[in-house]
Short mmCIF file of C-alpha atoms in Angstrom, two decimals:
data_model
loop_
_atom_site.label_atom_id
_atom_site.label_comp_id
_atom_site.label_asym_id
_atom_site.label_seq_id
_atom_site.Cartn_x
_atom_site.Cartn_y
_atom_site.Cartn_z
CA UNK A 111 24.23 12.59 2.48
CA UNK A 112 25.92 11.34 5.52
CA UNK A 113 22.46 10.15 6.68
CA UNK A 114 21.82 8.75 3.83
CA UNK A 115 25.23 6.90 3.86
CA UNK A 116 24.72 5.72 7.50
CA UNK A 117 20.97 4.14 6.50
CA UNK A 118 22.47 2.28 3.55
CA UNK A 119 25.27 0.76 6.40
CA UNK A 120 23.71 -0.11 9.07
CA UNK A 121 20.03 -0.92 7.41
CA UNK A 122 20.11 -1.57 3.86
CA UNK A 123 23.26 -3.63 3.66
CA UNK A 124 22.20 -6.02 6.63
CA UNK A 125 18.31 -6.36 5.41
CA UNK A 126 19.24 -7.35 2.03
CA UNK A 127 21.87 -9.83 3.30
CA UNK A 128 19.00 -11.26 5.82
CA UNK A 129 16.31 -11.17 2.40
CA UNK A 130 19.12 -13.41 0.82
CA UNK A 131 19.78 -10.86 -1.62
CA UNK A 132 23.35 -9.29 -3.06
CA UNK A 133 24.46 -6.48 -1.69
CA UNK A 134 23.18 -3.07 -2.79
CA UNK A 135 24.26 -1.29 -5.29
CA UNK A 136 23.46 2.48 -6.54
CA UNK A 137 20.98 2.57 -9.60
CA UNK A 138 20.93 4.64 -12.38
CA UNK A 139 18.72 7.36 -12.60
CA UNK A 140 15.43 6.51 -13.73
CA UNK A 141 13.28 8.50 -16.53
CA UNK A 142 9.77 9.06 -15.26
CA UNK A 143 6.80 11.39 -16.29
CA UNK A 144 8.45 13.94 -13.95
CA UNK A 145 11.93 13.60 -15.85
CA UNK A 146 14.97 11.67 -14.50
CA UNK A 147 14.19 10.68 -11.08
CA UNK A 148 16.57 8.68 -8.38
CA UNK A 149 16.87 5.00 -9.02
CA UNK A 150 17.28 4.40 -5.33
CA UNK A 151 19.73 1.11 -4.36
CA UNK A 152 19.71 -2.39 -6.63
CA UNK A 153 20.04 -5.50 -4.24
CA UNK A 154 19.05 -8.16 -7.06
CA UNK A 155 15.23 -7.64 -7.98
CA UNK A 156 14.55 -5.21 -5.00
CA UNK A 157 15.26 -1.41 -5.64
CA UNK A 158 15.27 -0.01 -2.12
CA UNK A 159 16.02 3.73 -1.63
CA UNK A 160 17.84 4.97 1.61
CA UNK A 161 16.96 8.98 3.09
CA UNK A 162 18.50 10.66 6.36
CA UNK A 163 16.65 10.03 9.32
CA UNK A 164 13.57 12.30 10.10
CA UNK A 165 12.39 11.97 5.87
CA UNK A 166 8.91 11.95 5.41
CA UNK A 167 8.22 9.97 2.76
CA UNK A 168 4.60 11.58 2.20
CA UNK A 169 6.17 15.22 2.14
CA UNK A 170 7.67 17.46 -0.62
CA UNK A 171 11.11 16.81 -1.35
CA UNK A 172 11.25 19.98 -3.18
CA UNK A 173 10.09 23.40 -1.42
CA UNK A 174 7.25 24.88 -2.85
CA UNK A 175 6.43 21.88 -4.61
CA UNK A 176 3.14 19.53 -5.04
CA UNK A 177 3.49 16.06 -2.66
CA UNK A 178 3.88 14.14 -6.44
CA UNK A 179 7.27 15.32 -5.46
CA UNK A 180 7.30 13.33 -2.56
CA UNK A 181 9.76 9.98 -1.54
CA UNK A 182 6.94 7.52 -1.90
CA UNK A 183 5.35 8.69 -4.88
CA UNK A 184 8.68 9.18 -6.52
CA UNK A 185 9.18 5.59 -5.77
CA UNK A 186 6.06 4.44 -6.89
CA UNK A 187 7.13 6.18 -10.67
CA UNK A 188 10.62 4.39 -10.71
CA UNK A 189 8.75 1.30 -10.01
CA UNK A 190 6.26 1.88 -12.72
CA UNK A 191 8.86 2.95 -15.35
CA UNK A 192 11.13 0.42 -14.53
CA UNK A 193 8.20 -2.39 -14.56
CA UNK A 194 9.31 -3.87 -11.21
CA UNK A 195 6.22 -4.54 -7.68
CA UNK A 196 7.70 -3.52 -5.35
CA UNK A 197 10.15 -1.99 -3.99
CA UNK A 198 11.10 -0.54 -0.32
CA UNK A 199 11.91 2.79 1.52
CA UNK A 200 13.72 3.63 4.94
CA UNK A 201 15.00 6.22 7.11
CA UNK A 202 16.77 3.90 9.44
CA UNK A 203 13.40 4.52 11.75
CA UNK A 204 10.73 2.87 9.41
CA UNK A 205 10.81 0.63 6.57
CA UNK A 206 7.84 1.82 3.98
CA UNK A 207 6.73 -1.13 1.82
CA UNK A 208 5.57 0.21 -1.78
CA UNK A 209 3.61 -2.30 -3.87
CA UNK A 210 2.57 -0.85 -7.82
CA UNK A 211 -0.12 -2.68 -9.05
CA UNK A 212 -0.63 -2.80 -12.47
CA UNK A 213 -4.14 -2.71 -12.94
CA UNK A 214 -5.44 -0.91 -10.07
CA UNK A 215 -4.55 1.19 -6.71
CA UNK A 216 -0.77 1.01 -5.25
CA UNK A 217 0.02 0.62 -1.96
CA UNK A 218 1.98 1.18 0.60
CA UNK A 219 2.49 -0.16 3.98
CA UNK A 220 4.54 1.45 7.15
CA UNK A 221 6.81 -0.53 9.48
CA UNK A 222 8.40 1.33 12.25
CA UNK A 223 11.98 0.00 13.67
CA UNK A 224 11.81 0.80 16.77
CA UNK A 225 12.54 -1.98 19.27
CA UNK A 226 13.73 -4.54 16.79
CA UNK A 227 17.01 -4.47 17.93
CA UNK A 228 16.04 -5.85 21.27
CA UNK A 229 14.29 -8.51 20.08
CA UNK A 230 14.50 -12.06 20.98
CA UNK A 231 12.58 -13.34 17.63
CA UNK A 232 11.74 -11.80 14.85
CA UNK A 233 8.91 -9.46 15.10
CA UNK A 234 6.16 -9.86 13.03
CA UNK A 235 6.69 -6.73 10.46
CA UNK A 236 9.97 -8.54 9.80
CA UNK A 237 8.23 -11.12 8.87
CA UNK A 238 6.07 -9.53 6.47
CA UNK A 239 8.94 -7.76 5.15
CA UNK A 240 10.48 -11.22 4.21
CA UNK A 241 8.04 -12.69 3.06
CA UNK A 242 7.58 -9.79 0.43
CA UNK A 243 10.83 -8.54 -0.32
CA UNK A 244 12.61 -11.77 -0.76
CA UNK A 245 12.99 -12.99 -4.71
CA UNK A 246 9.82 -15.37 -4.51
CA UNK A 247 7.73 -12.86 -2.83
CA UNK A 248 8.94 -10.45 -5.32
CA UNK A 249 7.74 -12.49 -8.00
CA UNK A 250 4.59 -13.35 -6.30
CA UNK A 251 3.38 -9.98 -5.86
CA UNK A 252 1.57 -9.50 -8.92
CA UNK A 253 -0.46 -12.58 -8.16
CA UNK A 254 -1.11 -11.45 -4.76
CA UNK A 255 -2.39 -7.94 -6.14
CA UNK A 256 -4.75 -9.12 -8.51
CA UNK A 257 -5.96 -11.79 -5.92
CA UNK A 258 -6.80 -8.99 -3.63
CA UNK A 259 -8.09 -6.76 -6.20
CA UNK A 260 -10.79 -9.76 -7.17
CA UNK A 261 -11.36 -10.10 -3.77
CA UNK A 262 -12.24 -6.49 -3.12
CA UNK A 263 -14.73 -6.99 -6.31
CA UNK A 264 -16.20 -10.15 -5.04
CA UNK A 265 -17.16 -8.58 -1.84
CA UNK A 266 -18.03 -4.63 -3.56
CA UNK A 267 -20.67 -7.08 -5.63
CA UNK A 268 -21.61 -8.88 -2.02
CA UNK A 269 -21.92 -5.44 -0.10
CA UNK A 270 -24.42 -4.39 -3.30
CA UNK A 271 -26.86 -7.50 -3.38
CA UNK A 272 -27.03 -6.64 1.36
CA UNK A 273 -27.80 -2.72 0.02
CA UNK A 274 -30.14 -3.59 -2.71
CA UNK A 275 -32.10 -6.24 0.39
CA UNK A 276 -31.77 -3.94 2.75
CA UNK A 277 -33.56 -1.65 0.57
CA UNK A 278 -36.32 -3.55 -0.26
CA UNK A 279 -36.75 -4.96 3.05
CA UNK A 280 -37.35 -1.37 3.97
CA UNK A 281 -39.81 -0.43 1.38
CA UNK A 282 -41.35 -3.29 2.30
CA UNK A 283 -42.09 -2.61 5.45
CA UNK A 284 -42.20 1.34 5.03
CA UNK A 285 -45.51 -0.26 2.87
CA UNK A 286 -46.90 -2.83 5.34
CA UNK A 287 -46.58 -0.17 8.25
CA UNK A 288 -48.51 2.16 5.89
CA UNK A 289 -50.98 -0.16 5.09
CA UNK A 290 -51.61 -1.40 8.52
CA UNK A 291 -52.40 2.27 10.12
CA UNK A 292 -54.49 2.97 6.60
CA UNK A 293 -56.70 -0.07 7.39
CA UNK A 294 -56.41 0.81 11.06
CA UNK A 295 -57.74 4.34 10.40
CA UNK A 296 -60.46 3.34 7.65
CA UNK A 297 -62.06 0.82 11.08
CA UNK A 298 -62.17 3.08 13.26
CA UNK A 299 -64.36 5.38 11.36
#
């Protein structure tokens, strides 16, 4: 707990002051398919959840258990229960992004921390981070989701018409080069 304590201090608290969002607050437990799971921290319209340095998000937080156990995934079923896009994780080391999108595949994105602090501007990640996490990008997410999931379609149908070419174009010539040494053959005897 005094990890936990000690990521909320010196990463939570400051990031959701630089987002332009209140200060963090502890959430309620949250009732998921898996039963009452941990609400993680309320800054506003960003749930962020704070671990002990060293978590891995992607492993079992319960021994013996299957990875739906797991920080990220837990996160991802607060965030679907409680109807919110995203939301964030840390262990004062890395800052996980987790998006839910409603009508198709989550994700997730990784950040490490390492070497912010020495920083002259604003890495990049940060960037990202803000641009996300802050109350407009909060609300835009949705948008941005769907946008790249008709994007992904656009280009799956794209990728099919190349295949469906690229097949013909070979049967094509798989014939022509047939036909050639079958005419070929038939001369010379």
């Amino acid at each position: 707990m005094a990890g936990q304590d000690r990521v909320r201090r010196l990463i939570v608290v400051p990031l959701a002051r630089l987002l332009g969002l209140p200060t963090p607050v502890a959430a309620a437990k949250i009732r998921t398919r898996e039963g009452p799971e941990d609400g993680g921290l309320c800054a506003g319209p960003l749930r962020i959840w704070a671990y002990p340095a060293g978590t891995a998000f992607d492993g079992s937080t319960r021994n013996g258990h299957a990875v739906r156990f797991c920080p990220a995934r837990s996160a991802l079923r607060v965030l679907r229960a409680a109807n919110e896009p995203i939301g964030l994780l840390t262990d004062g080391a890395s800052i996980r992004i987790v998006l839910r999108d409603g009508n198709g595949s989550d994700a997730q994105i990784s950040i490490p921390l390492s070497g912010w602090e020495d920083a002259e501007i604003p890495p990049d990640p940060l960037a990202l981070v803000r641009a996300l996490a802050c109350p407009d990008g909060i609300a835009a997410v949705p948008s941005l989701l769907e946008a790249a999931r008709l994007g992904q379609v656009r280009i799956a149908a794209a990728t099919s018409r190349l295949d469906d070419d690229a097949r013909r174009h070979l049967v094509r010539s798989l014939f022509w080069s047939f036909t050639r040494r079958t005419l070929a053959y038939e001369a010379a005897l």
